CSV table of C-alpha atoms in Angstrom, one decimal:
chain,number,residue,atom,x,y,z
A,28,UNK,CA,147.1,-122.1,227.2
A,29,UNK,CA,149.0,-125.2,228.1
A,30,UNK,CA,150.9,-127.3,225.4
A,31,UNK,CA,147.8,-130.0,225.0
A,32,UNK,CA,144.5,-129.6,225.8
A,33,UNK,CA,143.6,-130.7,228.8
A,34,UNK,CA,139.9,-131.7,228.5
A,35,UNK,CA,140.7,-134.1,226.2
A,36,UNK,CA,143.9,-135.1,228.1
A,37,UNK,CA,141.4,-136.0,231.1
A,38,UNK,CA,139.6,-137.9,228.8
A,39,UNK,CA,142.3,-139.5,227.2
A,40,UNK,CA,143.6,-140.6,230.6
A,41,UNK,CA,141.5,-143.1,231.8
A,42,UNK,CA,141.5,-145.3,228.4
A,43,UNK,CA,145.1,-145.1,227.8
A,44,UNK,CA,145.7,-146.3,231.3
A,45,UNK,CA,143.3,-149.0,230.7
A,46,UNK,CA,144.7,-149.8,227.8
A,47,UNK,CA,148.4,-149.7,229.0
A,48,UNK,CA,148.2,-151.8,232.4
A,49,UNK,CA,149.5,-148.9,234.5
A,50,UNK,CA,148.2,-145.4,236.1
A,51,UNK,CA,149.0,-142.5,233.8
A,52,UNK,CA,147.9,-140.1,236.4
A,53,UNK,CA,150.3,-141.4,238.8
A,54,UNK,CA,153.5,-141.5,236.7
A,55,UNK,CA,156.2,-139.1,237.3
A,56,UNK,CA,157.1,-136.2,235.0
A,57,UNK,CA,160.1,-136.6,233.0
A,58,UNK,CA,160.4,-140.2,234.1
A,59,UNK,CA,159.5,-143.5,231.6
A,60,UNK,CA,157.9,-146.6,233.6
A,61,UNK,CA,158.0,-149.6,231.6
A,62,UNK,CA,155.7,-152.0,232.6
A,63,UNK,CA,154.9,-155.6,231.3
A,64,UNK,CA,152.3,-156.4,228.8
A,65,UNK,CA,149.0,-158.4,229.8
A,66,UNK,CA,149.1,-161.2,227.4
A,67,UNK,CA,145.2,-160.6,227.6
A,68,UNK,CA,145.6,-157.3,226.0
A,69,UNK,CA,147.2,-158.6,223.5
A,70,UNK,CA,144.0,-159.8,222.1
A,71,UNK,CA,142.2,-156.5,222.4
A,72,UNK,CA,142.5,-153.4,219.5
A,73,UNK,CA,144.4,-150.5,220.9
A,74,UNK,CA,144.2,-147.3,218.9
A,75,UNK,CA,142.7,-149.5,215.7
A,76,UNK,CA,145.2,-152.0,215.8
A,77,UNK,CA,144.1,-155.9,216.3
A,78,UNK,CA,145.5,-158.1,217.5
A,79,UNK,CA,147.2,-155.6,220.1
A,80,UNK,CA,150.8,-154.4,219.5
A,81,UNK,CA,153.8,-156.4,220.9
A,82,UNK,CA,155.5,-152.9,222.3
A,83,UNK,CA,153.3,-149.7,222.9
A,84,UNK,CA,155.0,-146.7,224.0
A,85,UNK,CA,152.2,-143.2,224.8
A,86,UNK,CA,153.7,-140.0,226.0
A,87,UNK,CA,151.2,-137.3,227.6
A,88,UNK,CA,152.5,-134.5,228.7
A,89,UNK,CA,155.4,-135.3,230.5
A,90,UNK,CA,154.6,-138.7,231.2
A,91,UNK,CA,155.7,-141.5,229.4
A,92,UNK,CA,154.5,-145.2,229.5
A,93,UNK,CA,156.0,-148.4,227.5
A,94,UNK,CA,154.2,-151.5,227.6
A,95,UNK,CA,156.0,-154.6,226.2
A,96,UNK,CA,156.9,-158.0,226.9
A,97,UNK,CA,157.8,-159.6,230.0
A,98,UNK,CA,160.9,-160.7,228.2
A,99,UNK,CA,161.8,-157.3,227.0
A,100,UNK,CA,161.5,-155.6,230.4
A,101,UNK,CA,164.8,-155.6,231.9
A,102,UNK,CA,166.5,-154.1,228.4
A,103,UNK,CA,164.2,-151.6,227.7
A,104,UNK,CA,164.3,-150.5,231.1
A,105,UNK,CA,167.6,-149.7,231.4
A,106,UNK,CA,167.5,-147.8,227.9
A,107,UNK,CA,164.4,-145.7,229.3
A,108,UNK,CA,166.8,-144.8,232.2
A,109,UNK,CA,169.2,-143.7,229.8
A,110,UNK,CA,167.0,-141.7,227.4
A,111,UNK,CA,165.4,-138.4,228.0
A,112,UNK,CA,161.9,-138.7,227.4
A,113,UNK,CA,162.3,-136.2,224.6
A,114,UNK,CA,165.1,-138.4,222.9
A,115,UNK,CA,163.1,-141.7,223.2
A,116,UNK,CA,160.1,-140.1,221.8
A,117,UNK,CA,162.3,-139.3,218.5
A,118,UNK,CA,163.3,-141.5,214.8
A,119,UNK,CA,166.7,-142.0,217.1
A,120,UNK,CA,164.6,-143.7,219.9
A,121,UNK,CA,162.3,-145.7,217.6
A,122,UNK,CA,165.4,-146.9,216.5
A,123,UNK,CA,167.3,-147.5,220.1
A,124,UNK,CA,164.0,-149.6,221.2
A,125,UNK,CA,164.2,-151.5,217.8
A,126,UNK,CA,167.7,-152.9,218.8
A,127,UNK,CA,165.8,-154.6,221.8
A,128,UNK,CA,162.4,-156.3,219.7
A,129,UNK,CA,164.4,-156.8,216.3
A,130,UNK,CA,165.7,-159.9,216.6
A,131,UNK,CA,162.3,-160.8,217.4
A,132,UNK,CA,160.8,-160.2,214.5
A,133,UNK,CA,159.7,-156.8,215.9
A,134,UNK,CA,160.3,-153.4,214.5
A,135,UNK,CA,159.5,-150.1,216.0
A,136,UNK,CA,157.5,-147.3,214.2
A,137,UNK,CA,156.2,-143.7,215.4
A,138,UNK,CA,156.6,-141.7,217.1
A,139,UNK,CA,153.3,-140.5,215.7
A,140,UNK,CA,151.2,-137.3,216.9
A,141,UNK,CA,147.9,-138.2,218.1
A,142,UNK,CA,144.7,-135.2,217.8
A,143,UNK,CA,141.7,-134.8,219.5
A,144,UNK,CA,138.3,-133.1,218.9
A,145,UNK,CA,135.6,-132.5,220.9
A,146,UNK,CA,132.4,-129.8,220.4
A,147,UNK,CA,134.6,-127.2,222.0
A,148,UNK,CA,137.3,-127.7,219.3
A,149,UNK,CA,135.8,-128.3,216.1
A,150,UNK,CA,135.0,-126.0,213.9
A,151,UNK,CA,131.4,-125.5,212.3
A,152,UNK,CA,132.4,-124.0,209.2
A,153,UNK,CA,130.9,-125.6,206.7
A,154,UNK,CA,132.4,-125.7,202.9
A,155,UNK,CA,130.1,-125.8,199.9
A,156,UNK,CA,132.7,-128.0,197.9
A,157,UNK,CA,132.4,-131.2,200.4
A,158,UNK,CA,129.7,-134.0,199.5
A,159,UNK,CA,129.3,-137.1,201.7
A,160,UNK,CA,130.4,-139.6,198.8
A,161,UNK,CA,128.8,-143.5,199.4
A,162,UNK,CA,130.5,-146.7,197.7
A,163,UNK,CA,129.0,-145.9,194.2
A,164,UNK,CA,130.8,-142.6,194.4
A,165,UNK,CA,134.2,-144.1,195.5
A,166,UNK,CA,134.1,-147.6,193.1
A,167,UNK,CA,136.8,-146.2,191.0
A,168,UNK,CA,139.4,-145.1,193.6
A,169,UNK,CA,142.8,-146.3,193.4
A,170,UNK,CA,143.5,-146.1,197.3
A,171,UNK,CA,147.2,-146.2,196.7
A,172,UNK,CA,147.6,-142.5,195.9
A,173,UNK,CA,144.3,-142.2,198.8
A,174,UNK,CA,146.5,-144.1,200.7
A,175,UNK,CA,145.5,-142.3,204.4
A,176,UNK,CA,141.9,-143.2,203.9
A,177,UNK,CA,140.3,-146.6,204.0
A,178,UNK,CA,138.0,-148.1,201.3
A,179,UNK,CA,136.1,-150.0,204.1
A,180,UNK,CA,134.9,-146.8,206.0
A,181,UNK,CA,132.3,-145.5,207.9
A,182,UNK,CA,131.6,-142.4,206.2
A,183,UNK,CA,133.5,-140.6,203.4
A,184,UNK,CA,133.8,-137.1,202.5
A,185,UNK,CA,134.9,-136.3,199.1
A,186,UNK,CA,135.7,-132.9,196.7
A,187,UNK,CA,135.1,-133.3,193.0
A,188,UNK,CA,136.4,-131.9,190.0
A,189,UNK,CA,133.7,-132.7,187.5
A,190,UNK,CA,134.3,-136.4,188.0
A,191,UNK,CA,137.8,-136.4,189.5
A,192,UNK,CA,138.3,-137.2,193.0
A,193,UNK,CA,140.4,-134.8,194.1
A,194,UNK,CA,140.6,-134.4,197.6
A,195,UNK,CA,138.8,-137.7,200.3
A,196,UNK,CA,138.4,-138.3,203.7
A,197,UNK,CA,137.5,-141.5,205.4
A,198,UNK,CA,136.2,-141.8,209.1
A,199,UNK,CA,136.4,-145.8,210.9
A,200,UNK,CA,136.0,-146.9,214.4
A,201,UNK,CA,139.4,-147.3,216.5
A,202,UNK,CA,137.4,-148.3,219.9
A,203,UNK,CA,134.8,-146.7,221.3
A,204,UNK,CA,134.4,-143.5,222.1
A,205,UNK,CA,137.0,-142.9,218.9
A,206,UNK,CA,136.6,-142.4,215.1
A,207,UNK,CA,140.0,-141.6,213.4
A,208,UNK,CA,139.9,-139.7,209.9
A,209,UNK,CA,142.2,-140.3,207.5
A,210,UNK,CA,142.6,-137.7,204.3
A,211,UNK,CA,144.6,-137.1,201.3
A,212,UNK,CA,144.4,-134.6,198.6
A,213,UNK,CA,146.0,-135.0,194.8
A,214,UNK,CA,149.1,-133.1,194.7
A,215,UNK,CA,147.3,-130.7,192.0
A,216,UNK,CA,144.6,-129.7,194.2
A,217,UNK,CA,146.8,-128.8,196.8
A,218,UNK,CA,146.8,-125.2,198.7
A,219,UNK,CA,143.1,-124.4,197.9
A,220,UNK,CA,142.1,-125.8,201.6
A,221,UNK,CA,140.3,-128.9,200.3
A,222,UNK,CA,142.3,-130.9,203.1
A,223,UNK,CA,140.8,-128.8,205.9
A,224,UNK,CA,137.5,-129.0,204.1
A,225,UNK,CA,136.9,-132.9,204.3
A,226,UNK,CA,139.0,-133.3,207.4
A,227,UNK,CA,136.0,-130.8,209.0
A,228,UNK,CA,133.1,-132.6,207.2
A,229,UNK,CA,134.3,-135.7,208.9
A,230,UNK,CA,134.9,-134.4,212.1
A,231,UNK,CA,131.6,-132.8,212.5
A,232,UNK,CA,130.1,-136.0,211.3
A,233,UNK,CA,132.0,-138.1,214.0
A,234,UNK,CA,130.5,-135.3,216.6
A,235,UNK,CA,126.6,-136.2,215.4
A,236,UNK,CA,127.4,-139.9,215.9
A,237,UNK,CA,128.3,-139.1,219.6
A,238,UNK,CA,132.2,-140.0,219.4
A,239,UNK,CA,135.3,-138.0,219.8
A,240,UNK,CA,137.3,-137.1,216.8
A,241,UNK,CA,140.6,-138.8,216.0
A,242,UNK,CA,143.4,-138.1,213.4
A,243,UNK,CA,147.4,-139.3,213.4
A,244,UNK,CA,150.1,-137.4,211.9
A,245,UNK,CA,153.8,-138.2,211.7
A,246,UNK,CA,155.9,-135.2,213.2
A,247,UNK,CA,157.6,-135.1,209.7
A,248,UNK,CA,154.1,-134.3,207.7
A,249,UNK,CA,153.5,-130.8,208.2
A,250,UNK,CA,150.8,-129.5,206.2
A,251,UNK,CA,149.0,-132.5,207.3
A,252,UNK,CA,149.3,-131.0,210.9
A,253,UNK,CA,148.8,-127.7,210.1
A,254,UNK,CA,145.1,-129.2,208.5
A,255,UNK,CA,144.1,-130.9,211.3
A,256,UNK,CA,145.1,-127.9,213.9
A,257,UNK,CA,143.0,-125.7,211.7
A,258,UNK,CA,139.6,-127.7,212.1
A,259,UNK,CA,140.2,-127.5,215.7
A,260,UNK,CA,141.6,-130.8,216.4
A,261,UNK,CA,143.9,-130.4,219.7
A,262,UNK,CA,147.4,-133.1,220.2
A,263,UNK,CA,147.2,-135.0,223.3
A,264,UNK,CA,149.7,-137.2,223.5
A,265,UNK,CA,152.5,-139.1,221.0
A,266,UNK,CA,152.6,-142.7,220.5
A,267,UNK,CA,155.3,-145.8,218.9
A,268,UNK,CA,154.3,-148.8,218.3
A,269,UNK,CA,155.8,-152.8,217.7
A,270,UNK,CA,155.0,-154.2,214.6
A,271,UNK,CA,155.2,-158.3,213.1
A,272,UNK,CA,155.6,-159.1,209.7
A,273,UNK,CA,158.0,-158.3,206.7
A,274,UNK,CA,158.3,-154.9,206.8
A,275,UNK,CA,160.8,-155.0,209.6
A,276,UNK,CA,162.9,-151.7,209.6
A,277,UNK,CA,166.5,-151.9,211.3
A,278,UNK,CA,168.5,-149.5,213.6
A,279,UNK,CA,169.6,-147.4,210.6
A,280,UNK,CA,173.0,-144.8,211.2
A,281,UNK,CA,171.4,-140.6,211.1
A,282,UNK,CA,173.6,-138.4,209.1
């Protein structure tokens, strides 16, 4: 089997290069193009996000795409050419490209893992302990310790304990044909596979509304990852991202 699943890569290919301004299929293997942003785009969501990211960065497979500002080009160009592909896509690259969008107003976050599910992928196991939870169910969260779900969703998948929440997952649209999940389970309630158990709810529910199933992971979180591989959710390719605002992050020393 090859490192990512490569239905969904196919899938994934045409979208991203839409989304990116540049041909994913023709890029070179091992190499980085950087390309400059559409200021159009910049107005459409990418991957959830609205307005559009200042800096986008997708690796798929061995191909790897930044998209940024005209006035960024030249700088992170020459860093790309410097950078193995593997080293870019790391905490030490996020930090390298933040040196160029800093000063700004720009930091760099990711690299994140994206997954993918189709009806191929996803299990059908079903577990007895899930209910699909509405509103009235979820008034009383406190979405700061459910802080991967969303209170605004489209669905939500939820395991009580008598009338404890205890484990939650929330589904919401990223751009069509995508619904990401997001889940989180109280520390307590961990090892008992509750995580796998709403993450799988959601998914199959995302499958009966005719989308493809989406989930994000950072490379750090590994039980996270290890849920989502066991529903049957497939990575396809790893993403960074600019971001605006206060939460600006500097080029910090490893070590």
């Amino acid at each position: 089997m090859t490192s990512t699943d490569s239905v969904l890569e196919e899938k994934l290919k045409h979208w991203l290069s839409k989304s990116l301004g540049v041909s994913i299929s023709d890029m070179s293997d091992g190499m980085t193009s950087v390309v400059a942003t559409d200021q159009g785009s910049l107005d459409e969501p990418w991957l959830g996000y609205s307005p559009c990211p200042p800096l986008r960065a997708v690796r798929i497979g061995n191909s790897t795409v930044i998209s940024a500002r005209e006035e960024w080009i030249d700088e992170l160009s020459e860093l790309a050419g410097q950078l193995h592909p593997d080293i870019l896509f790391s905490t030490f690259g996020a930090y390298e490209l933040a040196r160029v969008t800093l000063p700004y107003g720009v930091a760099v976050w990711g690299p994140d893992y994206y997954l993918f599910g189709d009806q191929r992928t996803v299990s059908i196991n079903e577990d007895s302990r899930v209910s699909c939870a509405g509103p009235a169910d979820l008034v009383d969260t406190d979405y700061s310790v459910f802080w991967h779900c969303r209170p605004s969703s489209l669905a939500a998948f939820a395991v009580f304990d008598g009338e404890s929440l205890i484990a939650l997952a929330t589904v919401w649209d990223i751009g069509d044909p995508f619904f990401e999940i997001g889940m989180d389970v109280l520390p307590g309630a961990r090892g008992k596979g509750l995580g796998g158990a709403v993450v799988g709810a959601a998914a199959r529910w995302i499958l009966s509304q005719g989308k493809l199933v989406t989930a994000s992971v950072a490379p750090f979180n590994s039980p996270s990852l290890r849920t989502l591989r066991s529903v049957g959710l497939r990575y396809v390719f790893s993403k960074m991202k600019g971001v605006e605002g206060p939460m600006n992050l500097g080029p910090q020393q490893l070590g």
